[in-house]
Short mmCIF file of C-alpha atoms and ligand atoms in Angstrom, two decimals:
data_model
loop_
_atom_site.label_atom_id
_atom_site.label_comp_id
_atom_site.label_asym_id
_atom_site.label_seq_id
_atom_site.Cartn_x
_atom_site.Cartn_y
_atom_site.Cartn_z
CA MET O 24 101.23 119.32 70.66
CA ALA O 25 97.76 118.26 71.94
CA ASP O 26 96.66 115.50 69.60
CA LYS O 27 93.67 114.43 71.69
CA LYS O 28 91.23 115.95 74.17
CA ALA O 29 89.59 114.73 77.38
CA ARG O 30 86.23 116.07 78.58
CA LEU O 31 85.45 116.28 82.25
CA THR O 32 81.89 116.71 83.50
CA VAL O 33 81.52 118.00 87.04
CA ASP O 34 78.28 118.09 89.06
CA GLY O 35 77.11 121.70 89.20
CA LEU O 36 78.90 122.83 86.02
CA ASP O 37 76.73 123.35 82.93
CA GLU O 38 79.37 122.41 80.42
CA ALA O 39 82.06 119.76 80.26
CA ILE O 40 85.59 121.08 80.69
CA GLU O 41 87.81 120.33 77.72
CA LEU O 42 91.34 119.25 78.63
CA PRO O 43 94.19 118.80 76.11
CA VAL O 44 95.87 115.38 76.08
CA TYR O 45 99.57 115.23 75.16
CA SER O 46 101.57 112.27 73.89
CA GLY O 47 105.24 112.02 74.77
CA THR O 48 107.83 110.05 72.79
CA GLU O 49 107.40 107.14 75.24
CA GLY O 50 105.00 106.36 78.06
CA PRO O 51 101.37 107.11 78.85
CA ASP O 52 99.49 110.14 77.55
CA VAL O 53 99.20 113.09 79.90
CA ILE O 54 96.07 115.17 80.55
CA ASP O 55 96.72 118.90 80.89
CA VAL O 56 94.59 119.87 83.89
CA ARG O 57 95.43 123.58 83.81
CA PRO O 58 92.02 124.58 82.36
CA LEU O 59 90.45 123.35 85.64
CA THR O 60 91.73 126.35 87.60
CA GLY O 61 89.71 128.73 85.41
CA ASN O 62 86.63 126.74 86.51
CA GLY O 63 87.50 127.05 90.22
CA LEU O 64 88.82 123.48 90.53
CA PHE O 65 92.14 121.88 91.47
CA THR O 66 93.26 118.27 91.18
CA TYR O 67 94.08 116.21 94.28
CA ASP O 68 97.00 113.77 94.11
CA PRO O 69 98.89 113.24 97.40
CA GLY O 70 102.31 111.71 96.75
CA PHE O 71 102.08 112.87 93.09
CA VAL O 72 101.19 109.31 92.12
CA SER O 73 99.31 110.43 88.98
CA THR O 74 100.88 113.79 88.28
CA ALA O 75 103.47 114.76 85.66
CA ALA O 76 105.02 117.88 87.18
CA CYS O 77 107.12 118.81 84.15
CA GLU O 78 108.16 117.94 80.62
CA SER O 79 111.60 116.33 80.44
CA LYS O 80 113.92 114.79 77.83
CA ILE O 81 116.47 113.23 80.19
CA THR O 82 115.31 109.88 81.57
CA TYR O 83 112.45 107.50 80.83
CA ILE O 84 111.26 104.68 83.09
CA ASP O 85 108.79 101.95 82.16
CA GLY O 86 108.16 100.49 85.61
CA ALA O 87 105.87 97.68 84.46
CA ASN O 88 108.51 96.28 82.10
CA GLY O 89 111.60 97.17 84.15
CA ILE O 90 113.05 99.60 81.56
CA LEU O 91 115.28 102.60 82.36
CA LEU O 92 116.60 104.80 79.55
CA HIS O 93 118.95 107.77 79.85
CA ARG O 94 118.61 110.02 76.79
CA GLY O 95 117.22 106.89 75.09
CA TYR O 96 120.07 104.50 76.02
CA PRO O 97 119.18 101.45 78.20
CA ILE O 98 120.87 101.48 81.60
CA GLU O 99 122.20 97.94 81.12
CA GLN O 100 124.15 99.06 78.02
CA LEU O 101 125.50 102.15 79.74
CA ALA O 102 126.60 100.11 82.77
CA GLU O 103 128.34 97.61 80.49
CA LYS O 104 129.91 99.84 77.83
CA SER O 105 130.19 103.33 79.26
CA ASP O 106 131.72 104.95 82.33
CA TYR O 107 130.37 107.42 84.87
CA LEU O 108 131.84 110.60 83.41
CA GLU O 109 130.58 109.69 79.95
CA VAL O 110 127.11 109.13 81.43
CA CYS O 111 127.41 112.54 83.13
CA TYR O 112 128.16 114.13 79.75
CA LEU O 113 125.22 112.29 78.20
CA LEU O 114 122.74 113.33 80.89
CA LEU O 115 123.89 116.94 80.83
CA ASN O 116 124.18 117.41 77.07
CA GLY O 117 121.72 114.93 75.57
CA GLU O 118 124.25 113.02 73.39
CA LEU O 119 127.22 110.74 73.99
CA PRO O 120 130.50 112.65 73.58
CA THR O 121 132.92 112.15 70.68
CA ALA O 122 136.39 110.98 71.78
CA GLU O 123 137.59 114.60 71.68
CA GLN O 124 134.61 115.92 73.64
CA LYS O 125 135.07 113.20 76.22
CA GLU O 126 138.74 113.97 76.72
CA LYS O 127 137.98 117.66 77.16
CA PHE O 128 135.13 116.91 79.59
CA VAL O 129 137.25 114.52 81.70
CA ASN O 130 140.06 117.11 81.84
CA THR O 131 137.67 119.87 82.86
CA ILE O 132 136.18 117.75 85.65
CA SER O 133 139.68 116.75 86.83
CA ASN O 134 140.64 120.40 87.06
CA HIS O 135 137.73 121.18 89.36
CA THR O 136 138.21 118.35 91.89
CA MET O 137 139.87 120.40 94.64
CA VAL O 138 137.66 122.35 97.01
CA HIS O 139 138.44 125.83 98.32
CA GLU O 140 141.02 125.36 101.10
CA GLN O 141 138.86 127.28 103.55
CA LEU O 142 136.13 124.67 103.19
CA SER O 143 138.28 122.21 105.12
CA GLN O 144 137.98 124.49 108.14
CA PHE O 145 134.23 124.45 107.76
CA PHE O 146 134.33 120.73 108.64
CA LYS O 147 135.80 121.50 112.05
CA GLY O 148 132.48 123.00 113.12
CA PHE O 149 130.88 119.56 112.99
CA ARG O 150 131.09 116.89 115.67
CA ARG O 151 133.28 113.96 114.63
CA ASP O 152 130.35 111.59 115.15
CA ALA O 153 127.93 113.65 113.03
CA HIS O 154 126.12 111.68 110.34
CA PRO O 155 128.00 112.34 107.07
CA MET O 156 124.72 113.23 105.32
CA ALA O 157 124.26 116.03 107.87
CA ILE O 158 127.74 117.30 106.99
CA MET O 159 127.04 116.96 103.26
CA CYS O 160 123.84 119.06 103.52
CA GLY O 161 125.95 121.77 105.18
CA VAL O 162 129.11 121.74 103.08
CA VAL O 163 127.39 121.43 99.70
CA GLY O 164 125.07 124.33 100.60
CA ALA O 165 128.18 126.23 101.71
CA LEU O 166 129.71 125.92 98.21
CA SER O 167 127.43 128.82 97.25
CA ALA O 168 129.48 130.97 99.63
CA PHE O 169 132.72 130.04 97.83
CA TYR O 170 131.95 130.12 94.11
CA HIS O 171 130.26 133.46 93.52
CA ASP O 172 131.58 133.65 89.98
CA SER O 173 129.12 131.07 88.59
CA LEU O 174 125.83 131.92 90.27
CA ASP O 175 123.95 133.67 87.45
CA ILE O 176 121.33 131.02 86.79
CA ASN O 177 120.21 132.75 83.59
CA ASP O 178 123.66 132.42 82.03
CA PRO O 179 124.11 128.97 80.37
CA HIS O 180 127.88 129.19 80.85
CA HIS O 181 127.51 129.80 84.59
CA ARG O 182 125.11 126.87 84.81
CA GLU O 183 127.63 124.67 83.00
CA VAL O 184 130.49 125.70 85.31
CA CYS O 185 128.34 124.95 88.36
CA ALA O 186 127.57 121.51 86.97
CA TYR O 187 131.30 120.82 86.42
CA ARG O 188 132.15 122.01 89.92
CA LEU O 189 129.49 119.86 91.53
CA ILE O 190 130.37 116.69 89.59
CA ALA O 191 134.07 117.21 90.37
CA LYS O 192 133.85 118.24 94.02
CA MET O 193 131.27 115.78 95.35
CA PRO O 194 133.72 112.84 95.66
CA THR O 195 136.24 115.13 97.37
CA LEU O 196 133.66 116.35 99.87
CA ALA O 197 132.26 112.86 100.43
CA ALA O 198 135.73 111.47 101.19
CA MET O 199 136.44 114.45 103.47
CA CYS O 200 133.32 113.57 105.52
CA TYR O 201 134.70 110.08 106.06
CA LYS O 202 138.23 111.21 106.87
CA TYR O 203 136.90 113.76 109.32
CA SER O 204 134.82 111.10 111.11
CA ILE O 205 137.86 108.86 111.67
CA GLY O 206 140.28 111.69 112.47
CA GLN O 207 142.58 111.14 109.49
CA PRO O 208 143.96 113.96 107.32
CA PHE O 209 142.01 114.93 104.22
CA MET O 210 143.48 113.53 101.00
CA TYR O 211 143.82 115.85 98.03
CA PRO O 212 142.40 114.52 94.76
CA GLN O 213 144.87 113.12 92.26
CA ASN O 214 143.94 114.11 88.76
CA ASN O 215 145.68 111.34 86.84
CA LEU O 216 143.28 108.79 88.36
CA SER O 217 139.83 107.92 87.03
CA TYR O 218 136.78 109.26 88.87
CA GLY O 219 136.21 105.97 90.76
CA GLU O 220 139.91 105.40 91.51
CA ASN O 221 140.31 108.93 92.79
CA PHE O 222 137.36 108.51 95.14
CA LEU O 223 138.67 105.22 96.57
CA ARG O 224 142.12 106.74 97.07
CA MET O 225 140.70 109.79 98.85
CA MET O 226 138.65 107.43 101.06
CA PHE O 227 141.26 104.82 101.92
CA GLY O 228 144.65 106.36 101.18
CA THR O 229 146.74 108.26 103.72
CA PRO O 230 149.60 110.71 103.18
CA CYS O 231 151.94 108.13 104.80
CA ALA O 232 151.63 105.32 102.27
CA ASP O 233 150.87 104.85 98.60
CA TYR O 234 147.42 103.46 97.99
CA GLU O 235 147.04 101.01 95.18
CA VAL O 236 143.53 101.02 93.78
CA ASN O 237 142.14 97.61 92.88
CA PRO O 238 140.76 97.97 89.30
CA VAL O 239 137.82 95.61 89.97
CA LEU O 240 136.74 97.70 92.95
CA ALA O 241 137.21 100.93 90.97
CA ARG O 242 135.03 99.50 88.18
CA ALA O 243 132.42 98.40 90.75
CA MET O 244 132.46 101.90 92.23
CA ASP O 245 132.03 103.42 88.76
CA ARG O 246 129.04 101.09 88.14
CA ILE O 247 127.44 102.14 91.41
CA PHE O 248 127.84 105.78 90.30
CA ILE O 249 126.30 105.03 86.87
CA LEU O 250 123.38 103.07 88.29
CA HIS O 251 122.45 105.89 90.66
CA ALA O 252 123.08 108.75 88.21
CA ASP O 253 119.47 109.68 87.46
CA HIS O 254 115.95 108.39 87.92
CA GLU O 255 113.61 111.03 86.47
CA GLN O 256 111.27 112.88 88.85
CA ASN O 257 111.96 111.04 92.15
CA ALA O 258 111.57 112.80 95.52
CA SER O 259 115.05 114.37 95.61
CA THR O 260 115.10 115.43 91.93
CA SER O 261 111.63 116.96 92.30
CA THR O 262 112.95 118.75 95.39
CA VAL O 263 115.88 120.16 93.40
CA ARG O 264 113.53 121.31 90.62
CA LEU O 265 111.13 122.89 93.13
CA ALA O 266 113.92 124.65 95.02
CA GLY O 267 115.39 125.77 91.69
CA SER O 268 112.02 127.13 90.56
CA SER O 269 112.33 129.95 93.08
CA GLY O 270 115.60 131.04 91.44
CA ALA O 271 117.73 129.69 94.33
CA ASN O 272 121.40 129.09 93.50
CA PRO O 273 122.39 125.60 92.30
CA PHE O 274 124.51 124.65 95.32
CA ALA O 275 121.61 125.43 97.65
CA CYS O 276 119.27 123.42 95.40
CA ILE O 277 121.57 120.40 95.44
CA ALA O 278 121.81 120.68 99.25
CA ALA O 279 117.98 120.49 99.29
CA GLY O 280 118.20 117.37 97.10
CA ILE O 281 120.68 115.81 99.52
CA ALA O 282 118.27 116.45 102.41
CA ALA O 283 115.38 114.82 100.51
CA LEU O 284 117.56 111.85 99.56
CA TRP O 285 118.53 111.16 103.16
CA GLY O 286 115.21 109.57 104.20
CA PRO O 287 115.03 105.76 104.45
CA ALA O 288 112.14 105.59 101.94
CA HIS O 289 114.53 107.05 99.33
CA GLY O 290 118.35 107.11 99.32
CA GLY O 291 118.64 106.21 102.98
CA ALA O 292 117.41 102.72 102.08
CA ASN O 293 120.90 101.34 101.27
CA GLU O 294 122.03 102.17 104.81
CA ALA O 295 118.74 100.86 106.19
CA VAL O 296 119.28 97.53 104.39
CA LEU O 297 122.53 96.89 106.26
CA ASN O 298 121.00 97.99 109.56
CA MET O 299 118.12 95.60 108.94
CA LEU O 300 120.52 92.73 108.18
CA ASP O 301 122.24 93.50 111.49
CA GLU O 302 118.92 93.50 113.29
CA ILE O 303 117.94 90.14 111.77
CA GLY O 304 121.28 88.87 113.05
CA ASP O 305 120.85 85.22 112.16
CA ALA O 306 119.27 83.37 109.21
CA GLU O 307 116.94 81.56 111.59
CA ASN O 308 115.26 84.90 112.42
CA ILE O 309 114.36 85.64 108.77
CA PRO O 310 110.81 84.14 108.92
CA GLU O 311 110.01 86.34 111.95
CA PHE O 312 111.07 89.48 110.03
CA ILE O 313 109.18 88.41 106.90
CA GLU O 314 106.05 88.07 109.06
CA LYS O 315 106.64 91.53 110.56
CA ALA O 316 106.99 93.01 107.05
CA LYS O 317 103.68 91.41 106.04
CA ASP O 318 101.79 92.52 109.14
CA PRO O 319 99.69 95.61 108.23
CA ASN O 320 99.79 96.72 111.89
CA ASP O 321 103.58 96.66 112.06
CA PRO O 322 105.42 99.63 110.48
CA PHE O 323 108.43 97.42 109.69
CA ARG O 324 109.20 97.07 105.97
CA LEU O 325 111.79 94.96 104.24
CA MET O 326 114.34 97.60 103.35
CA GLY O 327 115.63 97.37 99.79
CA PHE O 328 112.35 95.90 98.53
CA GLY O 329 109.64 97.65 96.53
CA HIS O 330 109.66 100.77 94.42
CA ARG O 331 107.10 103.44 93.56
CA VAL O 332 107.62 103.05 89.82
CA TYR O 333 109.01 99.55 89.24
CA ARG O 334 106.44 96.80 89.50
CA ASN O 335 109.00 94.42 88.06
CA PHE O 336 112.69 93.78 88.69
CA ASP O 337 114.50 97.12 88.89
CA PRO O 338 116.85 96.92 85.85
CA ARG O 339 119.58 98.57 87.94
CA ALA O 340 119.22 95.84 90.56
CA LYS O 341 119.99 93.18 87.91
CA VAL O 342 123.30 94.88 86.98
CA MET O 343 124.06 95.53 90.63
CA LYS O 344 123.50 91.87 91.52
CA LYS O 345 126.06 90.84 88.86
CA THR O 346 128.59 93.39 90.14
CA CYS O 347 127.88 92.20 93.67
CA ASP O 348 128.81 88.61 92.75
CA GLU O 349 132.01 89.84 91.01
CA VAL O 350 133.12 91.92 94.00
CA LEU O 351 132.34 89.26 96.59
CA GLY O 352 134.15 86.66 94.45
CA LEU O 353 137.21 88.90 94.07
CA LEU O 354 137.37 89.60 97.77
CA GLY O 355 136.65 85.97 98.64
CA ILE O 356 133.91 86.89 101.09
CA GLU O 357 130.92 85.03 99.61
CA ASN O 358 130.46 83.38 102.99
CA ASP O 359 130.12 86.55 105.05
CA PRO O 360 127.21 85.80 107.46
CA GLN O 361 125.45 89.12 106.78
CA LEU O 362 125.64 88.52 103.05
CA GLN O 363 124.28 85.00 103.52
CA ILE O 364 121.27 86.48 105.35
CA ALA O 365 120.80 88.93 102.46
CA LYS O 366 120.81 86.13 99.88
CA GLN O 367 118.32 84.01 101.82
CA LEU O 368 116.08 87.01 102.42
CA GLU O 369 116.07 87.80 98.71
CA GLN O 370 115.18 84.19 97.85
CA ILE O 371 112.34 83.96 100.38
CA ALA O 372 110.86 87.35 99.46
CA LEU O 373 110.94 86.53 95.74
CA GLU O 374 108.87 83.40 96.40
CA ASP O 375 106.54 84.65 99.16
CA GLU O 376 102.97 85.28 97.96
CA TYR O 377 102.73 88.65 99.80
CA PHE O 378 105.73 90.07 97.90
CA VAL O 379 104.89 88.36 94.60
CA LYS O 380 101.29 89.66 94.64
CA ARG O 381 102.40 93.24 95.38
CA LYS O 382 105.24 93.00 92.85
CA LEU O 383 107.82 93.88 95.50
CA TYR O 384 111.22 93.06 94.03
CA PRO O 385 114.67 93.86 95.43
CA ASN O 386 115.58 97.40 94.39
CA VAL O 387 118.98 98.90 93.53
CA ASP O 388 119.71 99.69 97.17
CA PHE O 389 119.44 96.09 98.27
CA TYR O 390 122.60 95.12 96.36
CA SER O 391 124.48 98.42 96.43
CA GLY O 392 124.61 98.27 100.23
CA ILE O 393 126.14 94.80 100.11
CA ILE O 394 128.78 95.85 97.54
CA LEU O 395 129.71 99.01 99.43
CA LYS O 396 130.09 97.04 102.63
CA ALA O 397 132.35 94.54 100.86
CA ILE O 398 134.51 97.40 99.51
CA GLY O 399 134.95 98.55 103.10
CA ILE O 400 132.78 101.64 103.01
CA PRO O 401 131.11 102.27 106.36
CA THR O 402 127.32 102.00 106.42
CA ASN O 403 126.67 105.66 107.24
CA MET O 404 128.54 106.67 104.04
CA PHE O 405 126.22 104.69 101.74
CA THR O 406 123.69 107.46 101.23
CA VAL O 407 126.52 109.96 100.73
CA ILE O 408 127.70 107.82 97.81
CA PHE O 409 124.17 107.82 96.43
CA ALA O 410 124.13 111.65 96.72
CA LEU O 411 127.50 111.90 94.97
CA SER O 412 126.24 109.73 92.09
CA ARG O 413 122.85 111.46 91.82
CA THR O 414 124.32 114.94 91.68
CA ILE O 415 124.60 114.70 87.89
CA GLY O 416 120.90 113.81 87.65
CA TRP O 417 119.92 116.68 89.93
CA ILE O 418 122.02 119.25 88.11
CA SER O 419 120.89 118.02 84.67
CA HIS O 420 117.24 118.44 85.70
CA TRP O 421 117.97 121.81 87.29
CA ASN O 422 119.69 122.91 84.06
CA GLU O 423 116.83 121.59 81.92
CA PHE O 424 114.38 123.53 84.10
CA HIS O 425 116.30 126.78 83.58
CA SER O 426 116.89 126.19 79.87
CA SER O 427 113.27 126.91 78.91
CA PRO O 428 110.49 129.25 80.10
CA ASN O 429 109.46 128.18 83.61
CA LYS O 430 107.31 128.99 86.61
CA ILE O 431 107.81 128.78 90.35
CA GLY O 432 106.48 125.43 91.67
CA ARG O 433 103.51 126.08 93.92
CA PRO O 434 101.14 123.14 94.62
CA ARG O 435 97.66 123.77 96.04
CA GLN O 436 95.75 121.83 98.71
CA LEU O 437 92.43 120.39 99.78
CA TYR O 438 91.81 122.45 102.92
CA THR O 439 89.95 120.55 105.67
CA GLY O 440 90.76 122.78 108.67
CA GLU O 441 88.58 125.22 110.59
CA GLN O 442 86.45 127.64 108.62
CA GLN O 443 86.90 131.35 109.27
CA ARG O 444 86.03 132.23 112.90
CA ASP O 445 86.48 135.20 115.22
CA TYR O 446 89.19 135.54 117.85
CA PRO O 447 87.54 135.06 121.31
CA ALA O 448 86.37 138.39 122.76
N1 ACO B 522 108.11 95.62 102.79
C1 ACO B 522 106.87 95.17 103.07
N2 ACO B 522 105.74 95.61 102.45
C2 ACO B 522 105.91 96.57 101.52
C3 ACO B 522 107.19 97.10 101.19
C4 ACO B 522 108.31 96.57 101.85
N3 ACO B 522 109.55 97.03 101.57
N4 ACO B 522 107.05 98.04 100.24
C5 ACO B 522 105.73 98.13 99.98
N5 ACO B 522 105.04 97.24 100.75
C6 ACO B 522 103.59 96.95 100.70
C7 ACO B 522 102.79 98.07 101.35
O1 ACO B 522 102.58 97.82 102.72
C8 ACO B 522 101.52 98.03 100.55
O2 ACO B 522 100.76 96.93 101.00
P1 ACO B 522 99.13 97.00 101.01
O3 ACO B 522 98.76 97.15 99.55
O4 ACO B 522 98.71 95.71 101.62
O5 ACO B 522 98.79 98.21 101.83
C9 ACO B 522 101.98 97.70 99.13
O6 ACO B 522 103.22 96.96 99.32
C10 ACO B 522 102.24 98.92 98.25
O7 ACO B 522 103.17 99.78 98.93
P2 ACO B 522 103.13 101.36 98.92
O8 ACO B 522 103.68 101.87 100.21
O9 ACO B 522 101.79 101.84 98.48
O10 ACO B 522 104.15 101.68 97.77
P3 ACO B 522 104.83 103.07 97.49
O11 ACO B 522 105.00 103.12 96.01
O12 ACO B 522 104.12 104.19 98.14
O13 ACO B 522 106.25 102.93 98.24
C11 ACO B 522 108.54 102.48 98.67
C12 ACO B 522 107.43 102.62 97.60
C13 ACO B 522 108.58 103.74 99.54
C14 ACO B 522 109.89 102.33 97.96
C15 ACO B 522 108.24 101.22 99.53
O14 ACO B 522 108.21 100.07 98.71
C16 ACO B 522 109.24 101.05 100.67
O15 ACO B 522 109.07 101.65 101.73
N6 ACO B 522 110.32 100.21 100.47
C17 ACO B 522 111.36 100.04 101.46
C18 ACO B 522 112.33 101.21 101.42
C19 ACO B 522 113.22 101.17 100.19
O16 ACO B 522 113.82 100.17 99.88
N7 ACO B 522 113.35 102.34 99.54
C20 ACO B 522 114.24 102.50 98.40
C21 ACO B 522 113.47 102.88 97.17
S1 ACO B 522 114.51 102.84 95.79
C22 ACO B 522 115.36 104.29 95.81
O17 ACO B 522 114.97 105.29 96.37
C23 ACO B 522 116.58 104.28 95.05
#
C-alpha cells in the first residue's frame, strides 16, 4: 500500500529515518510516522491538525473546495434525492439499499423506536430545568444497562442490533427530554410515520389531541438529520472511536460522543448562534459585535462562522440556507427580528476583510439554528437534535473500527513539567 517513501533526517541520528507514504482514494497523501517510535521519537500535533488517526471508507471532505462525500455520494445529492434512513443505511453498510433492503431497514428501525418502560422513570431523577444534553449523556449511557443482549462488540450481529437500537431510540429519548422539561407526558412513537414526522409528533403532540405533521417541516427536519449525519473524524466521532478502542460498550461510547458534541466549538454552536443573536438584540449593534469578533484580545467569536476543515462555503450550509428560506416562507416569518439580524450578520461577515482573509464562512450550524427556531424547537434542544442526527455517523465509525484489527488509542505527549526530584526530607 506504500507507493512512496519520505526520509526524515534528525540532528543526532546517523541515518535518515525512512517513512512509508500512503495514497488514499481521495485527498492528500499520508506519512506513516510509526517508524519514529523505534528511533525514540514521537510526533507533536496539538489539536490533531496534521494527523490522520485512522483509515476510513465512510466520509470524505475536501475543505478547500467545499466538498463532502458520504460513501462517495455528494451531500447535496443526498439531501435532494435521499432521506435520512436511507443515508443511515448507506453510512452503515457502504452502499445505497435496494427498494427491498430499504423497506426491511425502515421496518426494523420502526420496530426499535420504543425505549424500555423503566427508562422513563430514570428521567425523574433529573431536575426539570436540567440542560437536555446533560440528560442525554445520562440516558444514552444508561441504555447499556437495559440492552444486555447486544453488547458483544466482537459479534457483527450484536453491533448491527446496537446500531438499529440507537438510530431508532434517539428521537424518542430526545423528545422525552423536551417533554420532561415542560412537564408534559411522554409520547410513544408511532411507527406508521416517517422518522422526521414521528420526531415532530413526539415533540409537539399530546395524548389529548391529534397532531397533524406539516410535510414541509417534516422534510426540513429530515434534511437537518441528513446534513448532520456524519463528518469524518471530528471531535465527537474521534471521541467515540477512542472510547470504543478500549472495548467499551457502544451505548457508553455514544454517550461519550454526546458529551464531546456539547461544547460550543462543536455541536453546541447552533445553540450558541441563537444566544448570540439574542445578545446582539438589535441590527444597529451588529458592527460592535463584528469588532469584538475581530479583536484578538476579546474571546468573543461569531458563532456559526468558521470551520476547522472548510476554508470555503460549507456545502451543508448551502443546502441548509435553501431549506431555511423554504421554512421561513412557509411559516410566513421572514420578518422575524432575530432572523433579520442573522441575515444582516451573514452579509456583513461575508464582505468583511477579516472574515474573507481567514476564509470564515457561515457553517451548517448558522442556518440550522434558525430553521429549528422557526419550527418551534427550543434553543436548548438544538444540540440534542445534532446528537440524534450524528448518532449514525458515530455508530458507523465505531462499527468500522471494530470490523478490522485495531489497537487501543493512546496518544503520547511532549512533557515539559518538573524533572524527577526527591520528596522533601
Ligand atoms: N469569529 C471570529 N474569528 C474567528 C472565528 C469566528 N467564529 N473562527 C475563527 N476565527 C479566527 C481566529 O481568531 C483565527 O484568527 P488569527 O489567525 O488572527 O489568530 C483564525 O480565524 C483561525 O481560527 P482558528 O481558531 O485557528 O481555527 P480552528 O480551525 O482552530 O477553529 C472553529 C475552528 C472552532 C470552528 C472556529 O472557527 C470557531 O470557534 N467558530 C465558532 C464556533 C462554531 O461555529 N463552531 C461550529 C463548528 S461546525 C460544527 O461543529 C458542526
